[in-house]
mmCIF file of C-alpha atoms and ligand atoms in Angstrom:
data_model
loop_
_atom_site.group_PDB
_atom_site.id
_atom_site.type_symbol
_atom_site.label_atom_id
_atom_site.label_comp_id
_atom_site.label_asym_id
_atom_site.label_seq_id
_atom_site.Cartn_x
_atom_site.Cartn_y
_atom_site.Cartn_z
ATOM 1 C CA UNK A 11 17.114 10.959 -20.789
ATOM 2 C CA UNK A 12 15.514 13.955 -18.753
ATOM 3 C CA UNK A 13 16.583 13.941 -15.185
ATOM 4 C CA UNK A 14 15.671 11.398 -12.723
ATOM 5 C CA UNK A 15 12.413 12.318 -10.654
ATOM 6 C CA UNK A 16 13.041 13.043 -7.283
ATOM 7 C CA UNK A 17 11.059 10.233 -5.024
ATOM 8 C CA UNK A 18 10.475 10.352 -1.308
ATOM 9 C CA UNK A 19 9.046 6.690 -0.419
ATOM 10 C CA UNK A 20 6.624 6.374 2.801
ATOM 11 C CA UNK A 21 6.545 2.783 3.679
ATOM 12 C CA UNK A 22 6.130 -0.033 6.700
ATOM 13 C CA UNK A 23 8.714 -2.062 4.857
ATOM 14 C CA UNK A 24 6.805 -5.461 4.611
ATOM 15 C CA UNK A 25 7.713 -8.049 1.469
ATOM 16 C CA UNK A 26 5.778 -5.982 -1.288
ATOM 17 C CA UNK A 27 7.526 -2.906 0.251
ATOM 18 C CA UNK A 28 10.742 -4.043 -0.779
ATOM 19 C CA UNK A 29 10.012 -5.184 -4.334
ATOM 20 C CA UNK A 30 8.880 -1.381 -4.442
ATOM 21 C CA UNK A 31 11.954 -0.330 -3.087
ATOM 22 C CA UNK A 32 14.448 -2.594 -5.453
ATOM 23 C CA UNK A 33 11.872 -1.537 -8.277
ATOM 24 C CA UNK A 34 12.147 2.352 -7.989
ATOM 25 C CA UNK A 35 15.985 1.876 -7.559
ATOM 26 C CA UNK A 36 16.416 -0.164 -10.456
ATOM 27 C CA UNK A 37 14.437 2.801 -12.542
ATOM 28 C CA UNK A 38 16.918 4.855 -14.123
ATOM 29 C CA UNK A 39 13.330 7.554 -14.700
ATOM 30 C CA UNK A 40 13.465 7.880 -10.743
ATOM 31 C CA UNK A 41 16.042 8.732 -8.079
ATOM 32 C CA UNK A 42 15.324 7.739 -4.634
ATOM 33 C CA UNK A 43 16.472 10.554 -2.330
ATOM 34 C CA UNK A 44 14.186 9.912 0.639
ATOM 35 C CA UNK A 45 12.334 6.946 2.557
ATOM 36 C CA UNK A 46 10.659 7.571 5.713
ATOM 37 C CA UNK A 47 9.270 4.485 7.916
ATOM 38 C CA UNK A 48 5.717 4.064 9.607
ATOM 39 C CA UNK A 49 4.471 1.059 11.639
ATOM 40 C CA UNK A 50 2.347 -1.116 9.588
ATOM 41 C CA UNK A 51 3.436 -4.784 8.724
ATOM 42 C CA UNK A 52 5.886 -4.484 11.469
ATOM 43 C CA UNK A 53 6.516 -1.956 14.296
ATOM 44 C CA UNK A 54 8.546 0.525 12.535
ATOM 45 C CA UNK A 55 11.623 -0.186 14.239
ATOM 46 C CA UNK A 56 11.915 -3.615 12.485
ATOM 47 C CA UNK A 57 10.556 -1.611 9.471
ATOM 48 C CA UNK A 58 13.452 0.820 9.039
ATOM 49 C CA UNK A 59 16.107 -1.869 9.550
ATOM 50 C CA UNK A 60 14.360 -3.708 6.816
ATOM 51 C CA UNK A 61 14.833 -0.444 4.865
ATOM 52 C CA UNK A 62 18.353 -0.457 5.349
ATOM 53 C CA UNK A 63 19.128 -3.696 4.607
ATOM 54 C CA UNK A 64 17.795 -3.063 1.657
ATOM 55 C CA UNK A 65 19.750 -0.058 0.753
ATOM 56 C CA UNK A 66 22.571 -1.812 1.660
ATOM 57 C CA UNK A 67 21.933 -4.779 -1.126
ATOM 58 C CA UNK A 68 21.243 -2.153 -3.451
ATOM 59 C CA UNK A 69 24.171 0.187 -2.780
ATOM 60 C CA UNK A 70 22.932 3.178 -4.923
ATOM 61 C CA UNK A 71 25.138 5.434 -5.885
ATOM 62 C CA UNK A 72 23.792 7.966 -3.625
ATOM 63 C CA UNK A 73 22.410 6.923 -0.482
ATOM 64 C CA UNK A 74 19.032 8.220 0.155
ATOM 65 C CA UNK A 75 18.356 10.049 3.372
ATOM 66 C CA UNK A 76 16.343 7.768 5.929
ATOM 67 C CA UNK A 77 14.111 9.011 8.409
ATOM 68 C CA UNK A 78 12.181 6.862 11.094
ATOM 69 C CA UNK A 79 8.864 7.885 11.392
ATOM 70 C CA UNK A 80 5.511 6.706 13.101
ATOM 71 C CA UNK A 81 5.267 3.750 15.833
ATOM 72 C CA UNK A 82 1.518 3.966 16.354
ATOM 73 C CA UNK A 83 -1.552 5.359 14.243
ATOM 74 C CA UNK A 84 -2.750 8.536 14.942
ATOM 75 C CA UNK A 85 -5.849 7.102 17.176
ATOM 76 C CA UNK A 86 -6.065 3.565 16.819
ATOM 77 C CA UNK A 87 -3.951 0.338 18.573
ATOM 78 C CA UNK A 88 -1.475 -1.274 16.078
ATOM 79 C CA UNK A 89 -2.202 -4.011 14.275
ATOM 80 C CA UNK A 90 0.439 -5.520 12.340
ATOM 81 C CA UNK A 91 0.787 -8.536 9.554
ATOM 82 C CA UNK A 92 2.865 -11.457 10.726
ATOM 83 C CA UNK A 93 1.071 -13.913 9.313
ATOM 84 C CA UNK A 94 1.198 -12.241 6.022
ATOM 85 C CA UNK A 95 5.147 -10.968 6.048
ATOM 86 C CA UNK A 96 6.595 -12.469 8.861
ATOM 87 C CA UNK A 97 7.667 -10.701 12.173
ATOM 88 C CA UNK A 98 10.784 -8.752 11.047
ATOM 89 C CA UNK A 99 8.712 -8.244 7.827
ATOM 90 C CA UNK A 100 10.553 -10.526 5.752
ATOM 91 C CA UNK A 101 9.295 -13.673 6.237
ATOM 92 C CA UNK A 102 12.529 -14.867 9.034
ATOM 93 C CA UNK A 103 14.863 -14.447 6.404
ATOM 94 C CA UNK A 104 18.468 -12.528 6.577
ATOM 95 C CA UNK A 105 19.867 -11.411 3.115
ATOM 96 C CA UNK A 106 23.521 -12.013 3.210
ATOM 97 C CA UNK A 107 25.980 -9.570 3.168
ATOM 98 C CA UNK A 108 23.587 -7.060 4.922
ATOM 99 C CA UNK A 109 23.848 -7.437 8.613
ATOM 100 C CA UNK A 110 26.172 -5.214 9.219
ATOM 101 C CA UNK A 111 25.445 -1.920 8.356
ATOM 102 C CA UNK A 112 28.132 0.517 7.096
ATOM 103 C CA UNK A 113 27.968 4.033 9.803
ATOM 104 C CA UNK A 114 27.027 5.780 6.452
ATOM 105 C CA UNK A 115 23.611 4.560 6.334
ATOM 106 C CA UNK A 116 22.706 6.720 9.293
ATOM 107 C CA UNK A 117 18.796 6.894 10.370
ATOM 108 C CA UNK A 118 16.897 10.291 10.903
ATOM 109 C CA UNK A 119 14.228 10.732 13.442
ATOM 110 C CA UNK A 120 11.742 12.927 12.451
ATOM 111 C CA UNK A 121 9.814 11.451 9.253
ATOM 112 C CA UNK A 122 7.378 14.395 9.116
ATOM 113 C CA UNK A 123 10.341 16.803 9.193
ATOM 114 C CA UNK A 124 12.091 14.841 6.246
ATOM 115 C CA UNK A 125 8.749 14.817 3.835
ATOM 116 C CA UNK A 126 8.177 18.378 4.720
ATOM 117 C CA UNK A 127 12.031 19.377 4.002
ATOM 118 C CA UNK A 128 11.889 17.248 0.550
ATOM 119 C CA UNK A 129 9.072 19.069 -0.424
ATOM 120 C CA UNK A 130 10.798 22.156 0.186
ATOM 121 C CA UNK A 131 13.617 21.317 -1.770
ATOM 122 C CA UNK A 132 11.707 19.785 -4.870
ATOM 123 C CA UNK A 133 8.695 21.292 -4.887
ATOM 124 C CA UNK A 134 6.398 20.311 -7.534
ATOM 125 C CA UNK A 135 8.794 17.715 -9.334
ATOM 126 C CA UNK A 136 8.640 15.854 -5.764
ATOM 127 C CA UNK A 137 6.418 12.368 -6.031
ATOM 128 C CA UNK A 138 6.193 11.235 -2.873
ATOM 129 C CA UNK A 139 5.059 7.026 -2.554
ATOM 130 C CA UNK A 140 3.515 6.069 0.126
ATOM 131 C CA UNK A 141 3.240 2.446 0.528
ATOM 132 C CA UNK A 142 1.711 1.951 3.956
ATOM 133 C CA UNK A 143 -0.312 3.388 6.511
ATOM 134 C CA UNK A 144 -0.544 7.418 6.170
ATOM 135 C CA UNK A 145 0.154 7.851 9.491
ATOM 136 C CA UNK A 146 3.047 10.315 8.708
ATOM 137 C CA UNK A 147 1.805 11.726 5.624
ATOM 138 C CA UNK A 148 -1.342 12.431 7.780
ATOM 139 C CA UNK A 149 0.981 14.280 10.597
ATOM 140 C CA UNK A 150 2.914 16.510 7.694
ATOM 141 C CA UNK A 151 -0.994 17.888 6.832
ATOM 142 C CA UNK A 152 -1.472 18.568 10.610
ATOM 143 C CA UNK A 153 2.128 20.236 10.529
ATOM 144 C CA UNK A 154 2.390 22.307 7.410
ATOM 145 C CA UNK A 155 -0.544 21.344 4.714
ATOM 146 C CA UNK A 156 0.222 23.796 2.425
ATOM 147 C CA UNK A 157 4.495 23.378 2.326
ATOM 148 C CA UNK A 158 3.236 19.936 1.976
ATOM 149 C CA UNK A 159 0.652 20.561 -1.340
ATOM 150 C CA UNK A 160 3.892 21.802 -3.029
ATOM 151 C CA UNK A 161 5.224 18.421 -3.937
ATOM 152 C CA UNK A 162 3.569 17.550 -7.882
ATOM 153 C CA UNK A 163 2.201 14.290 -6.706
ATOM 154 C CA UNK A 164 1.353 11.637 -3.800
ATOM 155 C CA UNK A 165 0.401 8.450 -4.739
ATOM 156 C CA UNK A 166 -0.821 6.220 -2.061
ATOM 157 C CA UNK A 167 -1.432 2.306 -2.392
ATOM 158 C CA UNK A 168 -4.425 1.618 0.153
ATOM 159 C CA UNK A 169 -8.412 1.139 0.039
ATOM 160 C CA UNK A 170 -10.580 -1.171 -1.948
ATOM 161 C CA UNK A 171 -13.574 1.112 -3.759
ATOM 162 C CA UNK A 172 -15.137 -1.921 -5.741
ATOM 163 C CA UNK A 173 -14.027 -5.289 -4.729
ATOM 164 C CA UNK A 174 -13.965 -7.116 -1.218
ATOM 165 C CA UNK A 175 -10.887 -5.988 1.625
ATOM 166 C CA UNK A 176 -7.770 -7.557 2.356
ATOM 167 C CA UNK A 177 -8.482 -7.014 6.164
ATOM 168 C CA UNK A 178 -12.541 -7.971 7.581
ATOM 169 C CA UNK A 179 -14.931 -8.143 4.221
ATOM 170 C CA UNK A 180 -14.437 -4.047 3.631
ATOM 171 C CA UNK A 181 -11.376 -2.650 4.492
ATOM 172 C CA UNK A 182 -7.801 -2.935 2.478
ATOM 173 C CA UNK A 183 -4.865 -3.360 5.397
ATOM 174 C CA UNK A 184 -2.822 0.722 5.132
ATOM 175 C CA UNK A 185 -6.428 2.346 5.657
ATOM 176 C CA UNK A 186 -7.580 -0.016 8.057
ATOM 177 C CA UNK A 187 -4.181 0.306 10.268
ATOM 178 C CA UNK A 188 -4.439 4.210 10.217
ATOM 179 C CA UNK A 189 -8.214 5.190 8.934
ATOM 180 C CA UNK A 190 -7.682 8.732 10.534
ATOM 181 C CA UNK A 191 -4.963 9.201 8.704
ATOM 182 C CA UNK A 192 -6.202 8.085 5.494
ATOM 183 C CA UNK A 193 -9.262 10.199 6.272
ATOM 184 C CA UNK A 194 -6.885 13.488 6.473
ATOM 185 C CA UNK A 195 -4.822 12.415 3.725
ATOM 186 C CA UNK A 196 -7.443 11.812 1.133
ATOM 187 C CA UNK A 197 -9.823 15.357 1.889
ATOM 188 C CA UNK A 198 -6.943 17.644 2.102
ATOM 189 C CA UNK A 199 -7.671 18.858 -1.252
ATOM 190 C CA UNK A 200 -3.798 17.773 -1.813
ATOM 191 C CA UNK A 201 -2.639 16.010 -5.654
ATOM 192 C CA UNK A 202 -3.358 12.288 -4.713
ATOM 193 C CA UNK A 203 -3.594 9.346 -6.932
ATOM 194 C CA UNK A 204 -4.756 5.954 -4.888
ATOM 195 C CA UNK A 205 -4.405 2.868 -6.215
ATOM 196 C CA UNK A 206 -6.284 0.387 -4.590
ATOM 197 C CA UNK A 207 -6.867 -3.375 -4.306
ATOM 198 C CA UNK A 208 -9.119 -2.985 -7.361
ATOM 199 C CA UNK A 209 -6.150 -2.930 -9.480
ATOM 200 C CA UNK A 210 -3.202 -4.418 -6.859
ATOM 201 C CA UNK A 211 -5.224 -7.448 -6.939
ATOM 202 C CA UNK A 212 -4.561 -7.713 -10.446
ATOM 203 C CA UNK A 213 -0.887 -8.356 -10.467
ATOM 204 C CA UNK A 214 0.200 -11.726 -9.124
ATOM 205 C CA UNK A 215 3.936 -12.844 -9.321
ATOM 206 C CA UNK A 216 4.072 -15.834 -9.193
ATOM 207 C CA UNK A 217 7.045 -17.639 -7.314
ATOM 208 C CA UNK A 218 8.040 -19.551 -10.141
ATOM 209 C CA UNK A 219 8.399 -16.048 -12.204
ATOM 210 C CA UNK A 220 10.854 -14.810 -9.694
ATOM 211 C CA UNK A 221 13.147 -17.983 -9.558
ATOM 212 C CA UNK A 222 13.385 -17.722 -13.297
ATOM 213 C CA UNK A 223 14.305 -14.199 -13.543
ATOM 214 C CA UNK A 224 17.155 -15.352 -10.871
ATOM 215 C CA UNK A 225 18.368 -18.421 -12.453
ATOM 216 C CA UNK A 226 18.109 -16.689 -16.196
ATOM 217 C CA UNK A 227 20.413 -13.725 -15.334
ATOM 218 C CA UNK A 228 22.239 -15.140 -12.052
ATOM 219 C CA UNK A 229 21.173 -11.425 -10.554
ATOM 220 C CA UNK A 230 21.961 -11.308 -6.324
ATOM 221 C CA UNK A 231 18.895 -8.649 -6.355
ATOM 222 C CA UNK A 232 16.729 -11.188 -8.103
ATOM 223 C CA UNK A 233 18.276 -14.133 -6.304
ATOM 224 C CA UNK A 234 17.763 -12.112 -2.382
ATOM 225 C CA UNK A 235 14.433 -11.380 -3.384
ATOM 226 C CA UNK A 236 13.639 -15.190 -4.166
ATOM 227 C CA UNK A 237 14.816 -15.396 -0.297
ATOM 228 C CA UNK A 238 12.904 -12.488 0.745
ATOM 229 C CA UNK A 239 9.606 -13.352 -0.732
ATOM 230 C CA UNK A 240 9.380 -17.269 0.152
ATOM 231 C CA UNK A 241 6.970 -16.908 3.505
ATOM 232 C CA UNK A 242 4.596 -13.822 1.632
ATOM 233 C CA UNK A 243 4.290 -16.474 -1.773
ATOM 234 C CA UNK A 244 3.587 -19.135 0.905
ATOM 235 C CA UNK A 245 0.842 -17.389 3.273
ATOM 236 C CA UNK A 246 -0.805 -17.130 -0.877
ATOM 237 C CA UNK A 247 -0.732 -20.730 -1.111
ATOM 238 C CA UNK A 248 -2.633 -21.423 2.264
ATOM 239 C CA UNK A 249 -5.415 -18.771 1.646
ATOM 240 C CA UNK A 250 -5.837 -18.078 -2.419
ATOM 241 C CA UNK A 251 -4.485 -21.253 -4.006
ATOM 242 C CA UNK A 252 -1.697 -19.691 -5.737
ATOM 243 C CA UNK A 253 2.002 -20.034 -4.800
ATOM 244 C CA UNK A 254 2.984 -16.133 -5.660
ATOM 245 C CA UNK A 255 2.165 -12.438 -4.039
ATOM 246 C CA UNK A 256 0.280 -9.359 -5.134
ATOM 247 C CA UNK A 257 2.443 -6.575 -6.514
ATOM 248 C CA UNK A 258 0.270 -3.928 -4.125
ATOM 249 C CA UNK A 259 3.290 -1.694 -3.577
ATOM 250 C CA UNK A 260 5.511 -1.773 -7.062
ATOM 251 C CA UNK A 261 2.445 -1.083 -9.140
ATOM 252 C CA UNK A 262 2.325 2.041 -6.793
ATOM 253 C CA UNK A 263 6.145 2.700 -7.908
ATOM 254 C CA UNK A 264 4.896 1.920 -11.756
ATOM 255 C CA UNK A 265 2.520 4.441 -11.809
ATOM 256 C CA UNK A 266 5.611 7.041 -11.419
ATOM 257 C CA UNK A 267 7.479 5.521 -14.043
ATOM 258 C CA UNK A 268 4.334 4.703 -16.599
ATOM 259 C CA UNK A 269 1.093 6.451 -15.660
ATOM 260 C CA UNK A 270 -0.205 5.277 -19.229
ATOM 261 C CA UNK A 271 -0.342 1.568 -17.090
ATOM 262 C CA UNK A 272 -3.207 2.835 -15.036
ATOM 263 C CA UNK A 273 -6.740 4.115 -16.156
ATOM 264 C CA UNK A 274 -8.170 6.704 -13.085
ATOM 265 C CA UNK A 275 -10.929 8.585 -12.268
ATOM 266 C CA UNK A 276 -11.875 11.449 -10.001
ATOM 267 C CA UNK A 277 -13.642 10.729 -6.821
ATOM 268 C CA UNK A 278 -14.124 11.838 -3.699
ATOM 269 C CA UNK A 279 -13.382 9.171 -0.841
ATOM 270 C CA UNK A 280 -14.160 8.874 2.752
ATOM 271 C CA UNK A 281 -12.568 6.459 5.447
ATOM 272 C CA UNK A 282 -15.051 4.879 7.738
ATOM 273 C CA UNK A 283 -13.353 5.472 11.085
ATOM 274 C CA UNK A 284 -15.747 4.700 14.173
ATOM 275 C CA UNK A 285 -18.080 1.706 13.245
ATOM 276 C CA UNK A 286 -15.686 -2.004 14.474
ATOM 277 C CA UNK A 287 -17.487 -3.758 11.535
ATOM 278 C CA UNK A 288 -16.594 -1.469 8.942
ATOM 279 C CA UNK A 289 -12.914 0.552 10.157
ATOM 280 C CA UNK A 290 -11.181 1.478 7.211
ATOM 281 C CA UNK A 291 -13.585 0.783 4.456
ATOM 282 C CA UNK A 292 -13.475 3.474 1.931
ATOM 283 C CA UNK A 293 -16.382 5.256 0.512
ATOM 284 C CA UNK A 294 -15.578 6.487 -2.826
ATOM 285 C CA UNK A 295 -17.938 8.811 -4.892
ATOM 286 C CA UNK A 296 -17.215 8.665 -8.252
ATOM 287 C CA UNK A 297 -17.394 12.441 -9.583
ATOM 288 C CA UNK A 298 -17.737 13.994 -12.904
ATOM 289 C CA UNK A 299 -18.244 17.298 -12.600
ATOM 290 C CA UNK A 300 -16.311 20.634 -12.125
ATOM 291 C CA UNK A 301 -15.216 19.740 -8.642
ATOM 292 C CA UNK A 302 -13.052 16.626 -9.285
ATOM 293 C CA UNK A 303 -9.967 18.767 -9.932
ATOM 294 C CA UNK A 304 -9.701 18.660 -6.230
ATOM 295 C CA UNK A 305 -10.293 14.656 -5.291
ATOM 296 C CA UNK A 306 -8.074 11.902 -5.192
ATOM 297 C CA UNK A 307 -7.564 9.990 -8.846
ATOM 298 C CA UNK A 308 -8.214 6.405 -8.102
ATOM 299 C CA UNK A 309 -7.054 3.719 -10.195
ATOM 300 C CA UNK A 310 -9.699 1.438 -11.772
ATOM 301 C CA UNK A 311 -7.975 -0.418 -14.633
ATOM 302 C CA UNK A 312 -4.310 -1.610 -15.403
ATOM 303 C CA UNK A 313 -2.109 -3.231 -17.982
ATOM 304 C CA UNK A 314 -1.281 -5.899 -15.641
ATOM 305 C CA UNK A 315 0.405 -8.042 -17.890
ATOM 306 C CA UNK A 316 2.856 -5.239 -19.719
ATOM 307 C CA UNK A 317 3.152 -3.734 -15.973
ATOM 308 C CA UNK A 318 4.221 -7.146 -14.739
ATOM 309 C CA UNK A 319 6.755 -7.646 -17.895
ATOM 310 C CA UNK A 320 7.920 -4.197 -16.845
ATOM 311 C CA UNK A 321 8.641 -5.457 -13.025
ATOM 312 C CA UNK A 322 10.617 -8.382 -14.193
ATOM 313 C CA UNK A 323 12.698 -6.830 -16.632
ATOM 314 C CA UNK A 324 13.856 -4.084 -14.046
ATOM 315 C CA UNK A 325 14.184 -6.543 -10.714
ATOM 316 C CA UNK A 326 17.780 -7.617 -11.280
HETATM 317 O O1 RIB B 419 -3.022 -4.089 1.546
HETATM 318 C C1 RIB B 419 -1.724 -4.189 1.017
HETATM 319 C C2 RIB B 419 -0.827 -3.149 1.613
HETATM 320 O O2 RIB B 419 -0.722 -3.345 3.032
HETATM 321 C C3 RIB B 419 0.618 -3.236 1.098
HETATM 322 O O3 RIB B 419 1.198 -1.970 1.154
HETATM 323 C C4 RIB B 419 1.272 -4.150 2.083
HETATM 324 O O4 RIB B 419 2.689 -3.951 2.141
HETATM 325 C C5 RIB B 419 0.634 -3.685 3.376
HETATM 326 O O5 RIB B 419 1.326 -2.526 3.815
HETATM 327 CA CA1 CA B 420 3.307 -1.716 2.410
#
């Protein structure tokens, strides 16, 4: 097996965020040397703590460096998803055995230093993941835009180009939080891949797939994430019928692992920033010409069902 790929994760460590984060541990293709923290489902305080609780059920081998990172969007007033995640971010519930956090695990301070410093050190084998508001990817561009164009790729889970929001009728929830940032992120001519609702929205796990997966192989990481994922599965009851989650942020981890899941196109994409009725909708214009080497790739098909096989087999 080639060596791992070096990963830097972004995230605002909600429910979805941590079935990324067991996900890309459990993939022996990847190797998790940096997570930074932005407000988004919760303030980022509860966010990071989430984040190491989760390290600390995984207990890789090498623990990755943390860095705290954004408590506010660059312009607008938080808004955060309780009802959706719960207000620690996951859904009320502890995971035993991870209270009390070993002095090892210790938290950095300065996210935009730690993306910045991972590109330097990885360059153009570097994927960095961000799975929330790009608050702090948005804040590396304003920083050092071209130190930060040397990492290979940047995948970002966030907008919704061809179906309804996940926030108001237009807007998906990480662009809507931070549309400045998304804004920056997505016309800074950097290596980005998005993968929007258009696809997330096509990978449901359902509850009872989880509690199979923990009973079949007895697995604690299976077994906490039963825990973990009870209130997000619930809120899906009460408002789309089904008793399971979308898998917004591991599909964002898959595409990493198995591009060949995901069919993309070029465009170039806009973030509606001013209007109240539209914040965060995204405005994407399909492009075929010579200039799409230097938009954003944006998912518009995937292999749900072999992705989905592919997060079950690896989330033990
Ligand atoms: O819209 C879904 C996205 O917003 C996911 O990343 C979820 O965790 C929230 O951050
Ligand atoms: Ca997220």
């Amino acid at each position: 097996m080639p060596h791992p790929l070096p990963l830097l994760i972004d995230t605002d460590c909600g429910v979805d965020d941590a079935l990324a984060l067991a996900f890309a541990f459990r993939s022996p293709e990847l190797s998790v040397e940096f997570i930074t923290t932005v407000a988004g489902n919760v303030g980022v305080s509860h966010c990071t703590r989430n984040v190491l609780r989760i390290v600390r059920l995984l207990q890789p081998a090498t623990p990755p460096v943390i860095a705290r990172g954004a408590k506010r969007p660059l312009k607008k007033k938080l808004l955060t998803a309780p009802e959706v995640h719960g207000v620690d971010g996951f859904g009320g519930t502890t995971i035993r055995g991870t209270r009390f956090l070993p002095a090892s695990l210790r938290v950095g301070r300065n996210a935009v230093k730690t993306i910045l410093d991972a590109c330097r050190q990885h360059g153009s084998r570097l994927t960095i993941v961000a799975v929330g508001p790009l608050t702090n990817l948005a804040l590396a561009v304003k920083s050092n835009r071209r130190l930060l164009a040397r990492a290979g790729r940047i995948i970002t889970m966030g907008g919704a180009m061809r179906v309804p929001g996940n926030t108001g009728p237009v807007a998906e929830f990480n662009y809507f939080v931070d549309p400045e940032a998304a804004d920056i992120v997505l016309n800074a001519g950097l290596p980005v891949t998005v993968i929007p609702l258009d696809v997330t929205e096509q990978c449901v796990l359902l509850a009872q797939d989880l509690r199979d997966v923990a009973v079949r192989t007895g697995s604690r990481l299976a077994r906490a994430m039963v825990a973990v994922t009870r209130s997000y599965m619930k809120y899906h009851v009460r408002t789309e019928g089904f008793d399971g989650g979308y898998l917004h942020d591991p599909l964002a981890v898959a595409a990493v692992v198995d591009p060949g899941l995901l069919t993309t196109l070029p465009a170039q994409i806009r973030v509606e920033c001013e209007s109240p009725l539209t914040r965060g909708m995204t405005v994407a214009t399909f492009s075929y010409g010579t200039r799409s080497s230097v938009f954003p790739r944006v998912a518009i098909g995937v292999d749900q069902a072999r992705f989905k096989r592919f997060f079950l087999e690896r989330i033990v």
